[in-house]
Amino acid sequence: MATSTVENYLKQILLEQQRVEGSPVPMGKVASALGVVPGTTTTMAKSLADSGLVNYAPRKGVRLTEEGEKLALHVLRRHRLIELFLVEILGLGWSEIHEEAEKLEHVISDKVLEKIDALLGFPTVDPHGDPIPTAKGKIDARSLENLSGCPLGEPLRISRITDQAPEFLRFIENNGLQPGAELKISEQNRVAGTLTFSLSKGKTLTIGASAAKKILVE
Amino acid sequence: MATSTVENYLKQILLEQQRVEGSPVPMGKVASALGVVPGTTTTMAKSLADSGLVNYAPRKGVRLTEEGEKLALHVLRRHRLIELFLVEILGLGWSEIHEEAEKLEHVISDKVLEKIDALLGFPTVDPHGDPIPTAKGKIDARSLENLSGCPLGEPLRISRITDQAPEFLRFIENNGLQPGAELKISEQNRVAGTLTFSLSKGKTLTIGASAAKKILVE
DNA sequence: CGAAGGATTTTATTTGTTCAAAATCAGCAA
DNA sequence: TTGCTGATTTTGAACAAATAAAATCCTTCG
Ligand SMILES: [Mn+2]
Ligand SMILES: [Mn+2]
Ligand SMILES: [Mn+2]
Ligand SMILES: [Mn+2]
């Protein structure tokens, strides 16, 4: 059985892998994402490679093997279904569920997971708009535009927030920018690095480019 | 923060402590209950004593300190609320929940726990009839009679099953002996070690003395 | 009393995970 | 081609848990 630690590494590698298609994930990325010192990830990379879960190229990075990816997708499925469950069934706040799921994802049995899945009506996205892998390990890989690269004037719908930090999520929530919200960009100032848009409720808001990059729309 | 291992030790010590009031819990009991070798518990006993969670008398055993008991009761509360949650909300089988709860009890936050508590309507007993400690750490210590020590003919109601082994629970379930079931003892054969009773539905059943001791009634 | 036997503790090792700090490497800049 | 610099790997150590097997300690029995 994979330990929680191993599951966290695999999931994180999967996440990094999806960002940058093709190339191996450098050890430094993994280390900073998991909050450990770089040397630790080197040790773990070797041990994961020994177990056949990743391919490890020293000084280059890691890539999940088929088996590693299967496992990682399963962890990700658990994580996202749990997040939705915490919001829908237990009524937890949008911004506090990530941390909870981070622990629960390692102890939920398949049986419980499928019960949750059914109770939620077999959902396809989690509360942040992230796609939920199926039990078979398929995941919707459709790539969405982020707010800062969209044309002015057109009606857009927010479909995903790519940052789980509680304070960022609280900002999103306080301004009604959750997945599903509709808006039109009214102005984009490349020089100042700002972007102004109006929500369907009439409110107008200006945010920075870095925040805009974390908001995906369709 | 207490690790899962520490939490398991404390909970187990509490459970043993409640069986035999007063005297310290011998290391051998703890070891066999947790499925570890005796030496391991000695090491742990010292370390728990260092943390002020138990009083350890070498060659005698351990006893929870006030702080240790508080922690243990909190773990027990989580365990039992989770069990009820798994049955009531997720519809899991009566006999499979103990193992699930054994893992979940270590990763559920207070926030989630109180949500579950509310969702279940602030219950006082778990699916096996075991009392659920309050958030403050109070637990109903009322002692019940077990089936083998009850008078013949009187109407009795099963209120607690004191064995979490799946196969025993499945036996209980298959014969409708869950908490709440009513029965009358019709015959007790001390020599043969058997006990015969009739359920409210008319069914008659004979069980051994060892099984009868695990069924508590009022 | 004195030995036997069972329970408990010690001791030496193992596995998994982590850190700190020194060593090494690879790519770029002069 | 060197040498620098930042990323990565190595090395040495620590901590949490656990085992196996030897040593020790009580309690009881003849
Ligand atoms: Mn996690
Ligand atoms: Mn999410
Ligand atoms: Mn447990
Ligand atoms: Mn129970």
PDB file of C-alpha atoms in Angstrom, chain B:
ATOM      1  CA  MET B   1      -0.057  17.318  17.677  1.00  0.00           C
ATOM      2  CA  ALA B   2      -0.657  13.708  18.623  1.00  0.00           C
ATOM      3  CA  THR B   3       0.064  11.252  15.826  1.00  0.00           C
ATOM      4  CA  SER B   4      -2.473   8.616  14.774  1.00  0.00           C
ATOM      5  CA  THR B   5      -0.419   6.049  16.619  1.00  0.00           C
ATOM      6  CA  VAL B   6      -0.555   8.007  19.845  1.00  0.00           C
ATOM      7  CA  GLU B   7      -4.293   8.536  19.415  1.00  0.00           C
ATOM      8  CA  ASN B   8      -4.830   4.818  18.940  1.00  0.00           C
ATOM      9  CA  TYR B   9      -2.878   4.001  22.070  1.00  0.00           C
ATOM     10  CA  LEU B  10      -4.761   6.541  24.162  1.00  0.00           C
ATOM     11  CA  LYS B  11      -8.148   5.397  22.900  1.00  0.00           C
ATOM     12  CA  GLN B  12      -7.301   1.771  23.556  1.00  0.00           C
ATOM     13  CA  ILE B  13      -6.042   2.506  27.052  1.00  0.00           C
ATOM     14  CA  LEU B  14      -9.264   4.377  27.771  1.00  0.00           C
ATOM     15  CA  LEU B  15     -11.337   1.431  26.591  1.00  0.00           C
ATOM     16  CA  GLU B  16      -9.393  -1.023  28.759  1.00  0.00           C
ATOM     17  CA  GLN B  17      -9.549   1.372  31.673  1.00  0.00           C
ATOM     18  CA  GLN B  18     -13.344   1.492  31.519  1.00  0.00           C
ATOM     19  CA  ARG B  19     -13.616  -2.303  31.634  1.00  0.00           C
ATOM     20  CA  VAL B  20     -11.642  -2.653  34.828  1.00  0.00           C
ATOM     21  CA  GLU B  21     -12.154   0.376  37.050  1.00  0.00           C
ATOM     22  CA  GLY B  22      -9.233   1.536  39.110  1.00  0.00           C
ATOM     23  CA  SER B  23      -6.261  -0.670  38.387  1.00  0.00           C
ATOM     24  CA  PRO B  24      -3.615   0.191  35.776  1.00  0.00           C
ATOM     25  CA  VAL B  25      -3.854  -1.328  32.310  1.00  0.00           C
ATOM     26  CA  PRO B  26      -1.122  -3.940  31.802  1.00  0.00           C
ATOM     27  CA  MET B  27       1.121  -3.528  28.778  1.00  0.00           C
ATOM     28  CA  GLY B  28       0.188  -6.945  27.441  1.00  0.00           C
ATOM     29  CA  LYS B  29      -3.467  -5.908  27.080  1.00  0.00           C
ATOM     30  CA  VAL B  30      -2.519  -2.852  25.116  1.00  0.00           C
ATOM     31  CA  ALA B  31      -0.104  -4.793  22.937  1.00  0.00           C
ATOM     32  CA  SER B  32      -2.563  -7.497  21.962  1.00  0.00           C
ATOM     33  CA  ALA B  33      -5.422  -5.048  21.427  1.00  0.00           C
ATOM     34  CA  LEU B  34      -3.317  -2.962  19.073  1.00  0.00           C
ATOM     35  CA  GLY B  35      -1.637  -5.904  17.409  1.00  0.00           C
ATOM     36  CA  VAL B  36       1.919  -4.960  18.262  1.00  0.00           C
ATOM     37  CA  VAL B  37       4.693  -6.785  20.048  1.00  0.00           C
ATOM     38  CA  PRO B  38       4.876  -6.131  23.831  1.00  0.00           C
ATOM     39  CA  GLY B  39       8.183  -4.287  23.643  1.00  0.00           C
ATOM     40  CA  THR B  40       6.630  -1.659  21.449  1.00  0.00           C
ATOM     41  CA  THR B  41       4.077  -0.733  24.077  1.00  0.00           C
ATOM     42  CA  THR B  42       6.754  -0.365  26.712  1.00  0.00           C
ATOM     43  CA  THR B  43       8.578   2.123  24.518  1.00  0.00           C
ATOM     44  CA  MET B  44       5.343   3.954  23.807  1.00  0.00           C
ATOM     45  CA  ALA B  45       4.312   3.951  27.463  1.00  0.00           C
ATOM     46  CA  LYS B  46       7.499   5.769  28.370  1.00  0.00           C
ATOM     47  CA  SER B  47       7.065   8.285  25.625  1.00  0.00           C
ATOM     48  CA  LEU B  48       3.423   8.895  26.542  1.00  0.00           C
ATOM     49  CA  ALA B  49       4.494   9.358  30.130  1.00  0.00           C
ATOM     50  CA  ASP B  50       7.117  11.884  28.993  1.00  0.00           C
ATOM     51  CA  SER B  51       4.358  13.815  27.232  1.00  0.00           C
ATOM     52  CA  GLY B  52       2.257  13.742  30.366  1.00  0.00           C
ATOM     53  CA  LEU B  53      -0.523  11.696  28.800  1.00  0.00           C
ATOM     54  CA  VAL B  54      -0.276   8.633  31.025  1.00  0.00           C
ATOM     55  CA  ASN B  55       1.193   7.567  34.328  1.00  0.00           C
ATOM     56  CA  TYR B  56       3.418   4.604  33.775  1.00  0.00           C
ATOM     57  CA  ALA B  57       4.371   2.169  36.519  1.00  0.00           C
ATOM     58  CA  PRO B  58       6.946  -0.308  35.153  1.00  0.00           C
ATOM     59  CA  ARG B  59       5.768  -3.890  35.387  1.00  0.00           C
ATOM     60  CA  LYS B  60       2.319  -2.651  36.452  1.00  0.00           C
ATOM     61  CA  GLY B  61       0.872  -0.762  33.550  1.00  0.00           C
ATOM     62  CA  VAL B  62      -0.486   2.618  32.468  1.00  0.00           C
ATOM     63  CA  ARG B  63      -3.275   4.911  33.507  1.00  0.00           C
ATOM     64  CA  LEU B  64      -4.412   7.986  31.572  1.00  0.00           C
ATOM     65  CA  THR B  65      -3.726  11.364  33.089  1.00  0.00           C
ATOM     66  CA  GLU B  66      -6.455  13.976  32.961  1.00  0.00           C
ATOM     67  CA  GLU B  67      -4.971  15.344  29.767  1.00  0.00           C
ATOM     68  CA  GLY B  68      -4.603  11.891  28.252  1.00  0.00           C
ATOM     69  CA  GLU B  69      -8.176  11.022  29.062  1.00  0.00           C
ATOM     70  CA  LYS B  70      -9.443  14.233  27.544  1.00  0.00           C
ATOM     71  CA  LEU B  71      -7.609  13.460  24.338  1.00  0.00           C
ATOM     72  CA  ALA B  72      -8.766   9.837  24.338  1.00  0.00           C
ATOM     73  CA  LEU B  73     -12.393  10.843  24.820  1.00  0.00           C
ATOM     74  CA  HIS B  74     -12.108  13.201  21.911  1.00  0.00           C
ATOM     75  CA  VAL B  75     -10.824  10.425  19.676  1.00  0.00           C
ATOM     76  CA  LEU B  76     -13.588   8.141  20.879  1.00  0.00           C
ATOM     77  CA  ARG B  77     -16.160  10.823  20.142  1.00  0.00           C
ATOM     78  CA  ARG B  78     -14.852  11.141  16.616  1.00  0.00           C
ATOM     79  CA  HIS B  79     -14.823   7.384  16.154  1.00  0.00           C
ATOM     80  CA  ARG B  80     -18.408   6.889  17.217  1.00  0.00           C
ATOM     81  CA  LEU B  81     -19.874   9.891  15.469  1.00  0.00           C
ATOM     82  CA  ILE B  82     -18.147   8.803  12.285  1.00  0.00           C
ATOM     83  CA  GLU B  83     -19.544   5.304  12.597  1.00  0.00           C
ATOM     84  CA  LEU B  84     -23.062   6.635  12.930  1.00  0.00           C
ATOM     85  CA  PHE B  85     -22.486   9.014  10.048  1.00  0.00           C
ATOM     86  CA  LEU B  86     -21.310   6.182   7.807  1.00  0.00           C
ATOM     87  CA  VAL B  87     -24.458   4.210   8.543  1.00  0.00           C
ATOM     88  CA  GLU B  88     -27.004   7.017   8.567  1.00  0.00           C
ATOM     89  CA  ILE B  89     -25.784   9.311   5.814  1.00  0.00           C
ATOM     90  CA  LEU B  90     -23.746   7.101   3.533  1.00  0.00           C
ATOM     91  CA  GLY B  91     -25.698   3.906   4.077  1.00  0.00           C
ATOM     92  CA  LEU B  92     -22.750   1.657   4.781  1.00  0.00           C
ATOM     93  CA  GLY B  93     -23.248  -1.763   6.295  1.00  0.00           C
ATOM     94  CA  TRP B  94     -23.354  -2.128  10.014  1.00  0.00           C
ATOM     95  CA  SER B  95     -20.459  -4.533  10.107  1.00  0.00           C
ATOM     96  CA  GLU B  96     -17.960  -2.656   7.963  1.00  0.00           C
ATOM     97  CA  ILE B  97     -17.933   0.749   9.597  1.00  0.00           C
ATOM     98  CA  HIS B  98     -15.546   0.093  12.455  1.00  0.00           C
ATOM     99  CA  GLU B  99     -12.518  -0.304  10.214  1.00  0.00           C
ATOM    100  CA  GLU B 100     -13.383   2.828   8.255  1.00  0.00           C
ATOM    101  CA  ALA B 101     -13.834   4.865  11.413  1.00  0.00           C
ATOM    102  CA  GLU B 102     -10.550   3.555  12.744  1.00  0.00           C
ATOM    103  CA  LYS B 103      -8.782   5.558  10.052  1.00  0.00           C
ATOM    104  CA  LEU B 104     -11.095   8.537   9.711  1.00  0.00           C
ATOM    105  CA  GLU B 105     -11.034   9.307  13.437  1.00  0.00           C
ATOM    106  CA  HIS B 106      -7.505  10.697  13.037  1.00  0.00           C
ATOM    107  CA  VAL B 107      -8.080  13.162  10.245  1.00  0.00           C
ATOM    108  CA  ILE B 108     -11.461  14.750  10.932  1.00  0.00           C
ATOM    109  CA  SER B 109     -11.227  18.350  12.102  1.00  0.00           C
ATOM    110  CA  ASP B 110     -13.374  19.719  14.892  1.00  0.00           C
ATOM    111  CA  LYS B 111     -15.241  21.801  12.374  1.00  0.00           C
ATOM    112  CA  VAL B 112     -16.237  18.800  10.292  1.00  0.00           C
ATOM    113  CA  LEU B 113     -17.024  16.819  13.404  1.00  0.00           C
ATOM    114  CA  GLU B 114     -19.487  19.364  14.704  1.00  0.00           C
ATOM    115  CA  LYS B 115     -21.161  19.546  11.291  1.00  0.00           C
ATOM    116  CA  ILE B 116     -21.608  15.790  11.358  1.00  0.00           C
ATOM    117  CA  ASP B 117     -22.900  15.947  14.906  1.00  0.00           C
ATOM    118  CA  ALA B 118     -25.520  18.492  13.900  1.00  0.00           C
ATOM    119  CA  LEU B 119     -26.452  16.623  10.730  1.00  0.00           C
ATOM    120  CA  LEU B 120     -27.144  13.538  12.831  1.00  0.00           C
ATOM    121  CA  GLY B 121     -29.171  15.505  15.368  1.00  0.00           C
ATOM    122  CA  PHE B 122     -26.700  15.332  18.256  1.00  0.00           C
ATOM    123  CA  PRO B 123     -26.966  11.599  18.866  1.00  0.00           C
ATOM    124  CA  THR B 124     -25.946   9.934  22.131  1.00  0.00           C
ATOM    125  CA  VAL B 125     -25.122   6.429  20.950  1.00  0.00           C
ATOM    126  CA  ASP B 126     -23.368   4.945  17.937  1.00  0.00           C
ATOM    127  CA  PRO B 127     -24.687   2.112  15.735  1.00  0.00           C
ATOM    128  CA  HIS B 128     -23.389  -0.520  18.154  1.00  0.00           C
ATOM    129  CA  GLY B 129     -25.096   1.184  21.058  1.00  0.00           C
ATOM    130  CA  ASP B 130     -21.849   2.573  22.443  1.00  0.00           C
ATOM    131  CA  PRO B 131     -22.255   5.970  24.121  1.00  0.00           C
ATOM    132  CA  ILE B 132     -20.830   8.982  22.302  1.00  0.00           C
ATOM    133  CA  PRO B 133     -18.760  11.312  24.510  1.00  0.00           C
ATOM    134  CA  THR B 134     -19.874  14.937  24.385  1.00  0.00           C
ATOM    135  CA  ALA B 135     -17.664  17.684  22.995  1.00  0.00           C
ATOM    136  CA  LYS B 136     -16.880  18.565  26.597  1.00  0.00           C
ATOM    137  CA  GLY B 137     -15.663  15.044  27.256  1.00  0.00           C
ATOM    138  CA  LYS B 138     -18.566  13.659  29.282  1.00  0.00           C
ATOM    139  CA  ILE B 139     -19.522  10.073  28.622  1.00  0.00           C
ATOM    140  CA  ASP B 140     -22.514   8.084  29.772  1.00  0.00           C
ATOM    141  CA  ALA B 141     -20.955   5.489  32.072  1.00  0.00           C
ATOM    142  CA  ARG B 142     -24.154   3.625  32.928  1.00  0.00           C
ATOM    143  CA  SER B 143     -23.380  -0.065  33.140  1.00  0.00           C
ATOM    144  CA  LEU B 144     -25.741  -2.492  31.504  1.00  0.00           C
ATOM    145  CA  GLU B 145     -26.397  -6.142  32.191  1.00  0.00           C
ATOM    146  CA  ASN B 146     -25.257  -8.676  29.667  1.00  0.00           C
ATOM    147  CA  LEU B 147     -27.672 -11.275  28.383  1.00  0.00           C
ATOM    148  CA  SER B 148     -26.192 -14.183  30.275  1.00  0.00           C
ATOM    149  CA  GLY B 149     -26.904 -12.605  33.635  1.00  0.00           C
ATOM    150  CA  CYS B 150     -30.588 -11.785  33.116  1.00  0.00           C
ATOM    151  CA  PRO B 151     -33.681 -13.387  34.619  1.00  0.00           C
ATOM    152  CA  LEU B 152     -35.889 -15.626  32.510  1.00  0.00           C
ATOM    153  CA  GLY B 153     -39.237 -14.483  31.192  1.00  0.00           C
ATOM    154  CA  GLU B 154     -38.744 -10.740  31.580  1.00  0.00           C
ATOM    155  CA  PRO B 155     -38.985  -8.528  28.513  1.00  0.00           C
ATOM    156  CA  LEU B 156     -35.541  -7.134  27.590  1.00  0.00           C
ATOM    157  CA  ARG B 157     -34.307  -4.669  24.997  1.00  0.00           C
ATOM    158  CA  ILE B 158     -30.885  -5.018  23.415  1.00  0.00           C
ATOM    159  CA  SER B 159     -29.002  -1.776  23.798  1.00  0.00           C
ATOM    160  CA  ARG B 160     -25.380  -2.501  23.053  1.00  0.00           C
ATOM    161  CA  ILE B 161     -23.096  -4.940  21.257  1.00  0.00           C
ATOM    162  CA  THR B 162     -19.597  -5.007  22.699  1.00  0.00           C
ATOM    163  CA  ASP B 163     -17.605  -6.627  19.903  1.00  0.00           C
ATOM    164  CA  GLN B 164     -16.660  -4.878  16.693  1.00  0.00           C
ATOM    165  CA  ALA B 165     -15.491  -7.939  14.794  1.00  0.00           C
ATOM    166  CA  PRO B 166     -17.221  -7.910  11.388  1.00  0.00           C
ATOM    167  CA  GLU B 167     -18.148 -11.588  11.494  1.00  0.00           C
ATOM    168  CA  PHE B 168     -19.740 -11.303  14.900  1.00  0.00           C
ATOM    169  CA  LEU B 169     -21.634  -8.200  13.816  1.00  0.00           C
ATOM    170  CA  ARG B 170     -22.821  -9.968  10.701  1.00  0.00           C
ATOM    171  CA  PHE B 171     -24.168 -12.744  12.877  1.00  0.00           C
ATOM    172  CA  ILE B 172     -25.990 -10.194  15.024  1.00  0.00           C
ATOM    173  CA  GLU B 173     -27.411  -8.508  11.955  1.00  0.00           C
ATOM    174  CA  ASN B 174     -28.525 -11.716  10.288  1.00  0.00           C
ATOM    175  CA  ASN B 175     -30.496 -12.621  13.384  1.00  0.00           C
ATOM    176  CA  GLY B 176     -32.017  -9.230  14.042  1.00  0.00           C
ATOM    177  CA  LEU B 177     -30.179  -8.687  17.294  1.00  0.00           C
ATOM    178  CA  GLN B 178     -29.227  -5.049  16.762  1.00  0.00           C
ATOM    179  CA  PRO B 179     -29.727  -2.443  19.497  1.00  0.00           C
ATOM    180  CA  GLY B 180     -33.442  -1.856  19.878  1.00  0.00           C
ATOM    181  CA  ALA B 181     -34.493  -5.439  19.341  1.00  0.00           C
ATOM    182  CA  GLU B 182     -36.684  -6.919  22.085  1.00  0.00           C
ATOM    183  CA  LEU B 183     -36.605 -10.418  23.471  1.00  0.00           C
ATOM    184  CA  LYS B 184     -37.454 -12.740  26.337  1.00  0.00           C
ATOM    185  CA  ILE B 185     -35.101 -15.399  27.646  1.00  0.00           C
ATOM    186  CA  SER B 186     -36.861 -18.745  27.704  1.00  0.00           C
ATOM    187  CA  GLU B 187     -34.139 -21.055  28.889  1.00  0.00           C
ATOM    188  CA  GLN B 188     -30.630 -20.957  30.215  1.00  0.00           C
ATOM    189  CA  ASN B 189     -28.492 -24.070  30.429  1.00  0.00           C
ATOM    190  CA  ARG B 190     -25.451 -23.304  32.553  1.00  0.00           C
ATOM    191  CA  VAL B 191     -23.977 -26.739  32.043  1.00  0.00           C
ATOM    192  CA  ALA B 192     -24.204 -26.712  28.261  1.00  0.00           C
ATOM    193  CA  GLY B 193     -23.290 -23.031  28.245  1.00  0.00           C
ATOM    194  CA  THR B 194     -26.255 -22.066  26.103  1.00  0.00           C
ATOM    195  CA  LEU B 195     -29.018 -19.540  26.302  1.00  0.00           C
ATOM    196  CA  THR B 196     -32.298 -19.639  24.425  1.00  0.00           C
ATOM    197  CA  PHE B 197     -34.605 -16.702  23.851  1.00  0.00           C
ATOM    198  CA  SER B 198     -37.443 -15.566  21.649  1.00  0.00           C
ATOM    199  CA  LEU B 199     -37.487 -12.340  19.683  1.00  0.00           C
ATOM    200  CA  SER B 200     -40.519 -10.096  19.401  1.00  0.00           C
ATOM    201  CA  LYS B 201     -41.066 -11.423  15.897  1.00  0.00           C
ATOM    202  CA  GLY B 202     -41.583 -14.893  17.278  1.00  0.00           C
ATOM    203  CA  LYS B 203     -38.252 -16.286  16.193  1.00  0.00           C
ATOM    204  CA  THR B 204     -36.425 -18.432  18.728  1.00  0.00           C
ATOM    205  CA  LEU B 205     -32.676 -18.580  18.941  1.00  0.00           C
ATOM    206  CA  THR B 206     -30.000 -20.369  20.945  1.00  0.00           C
ATOM    207  CA  ILE B 207     -26.568 -18.873  21.440  1.00  0.00           C
ATOM    208  CA  GLY B 208     -23.488 -19.678  23.504  1.00  0.00           C
ATOM    209  CA  ALA B 209     -22.521 -18.000  26.740  1.00  0.00           C
ATOM    210  CA  SER B 210     -19.550 -16.199  25.210  1.00  0.00           C
ATOM    211  CA  ALA B 211     -21.772 -14.562  22.594  1.00  0.00           C
ATOM    212  CA  ALA B 212     -24.388 -13.728  25.230  1.00  0.00           C
ATOM    213  CA  LYS B 213     -21.784 -11.830  27.252  1.00  0.00           C
ATOM    214  CA  LYS B 214     -21.250  -9.490  24.328  1.00  0.00           C
ATOM    215  CA  ILE B 215     -24.902  -8.507  24.155  1.00  0.00           C
ATOM    216  CA  LEU B 216     -25.960  -5.891  26.679  1.00  0.00           C
ATOM    217  CA  VAL B 217     -29.601  -5.283  27.521  1.00  0.00           C
ATOM    218  CA  GLU B 218     -31.800  -3.125  29.684  1.00  0.00           C
TER     219      GLU B 218
END
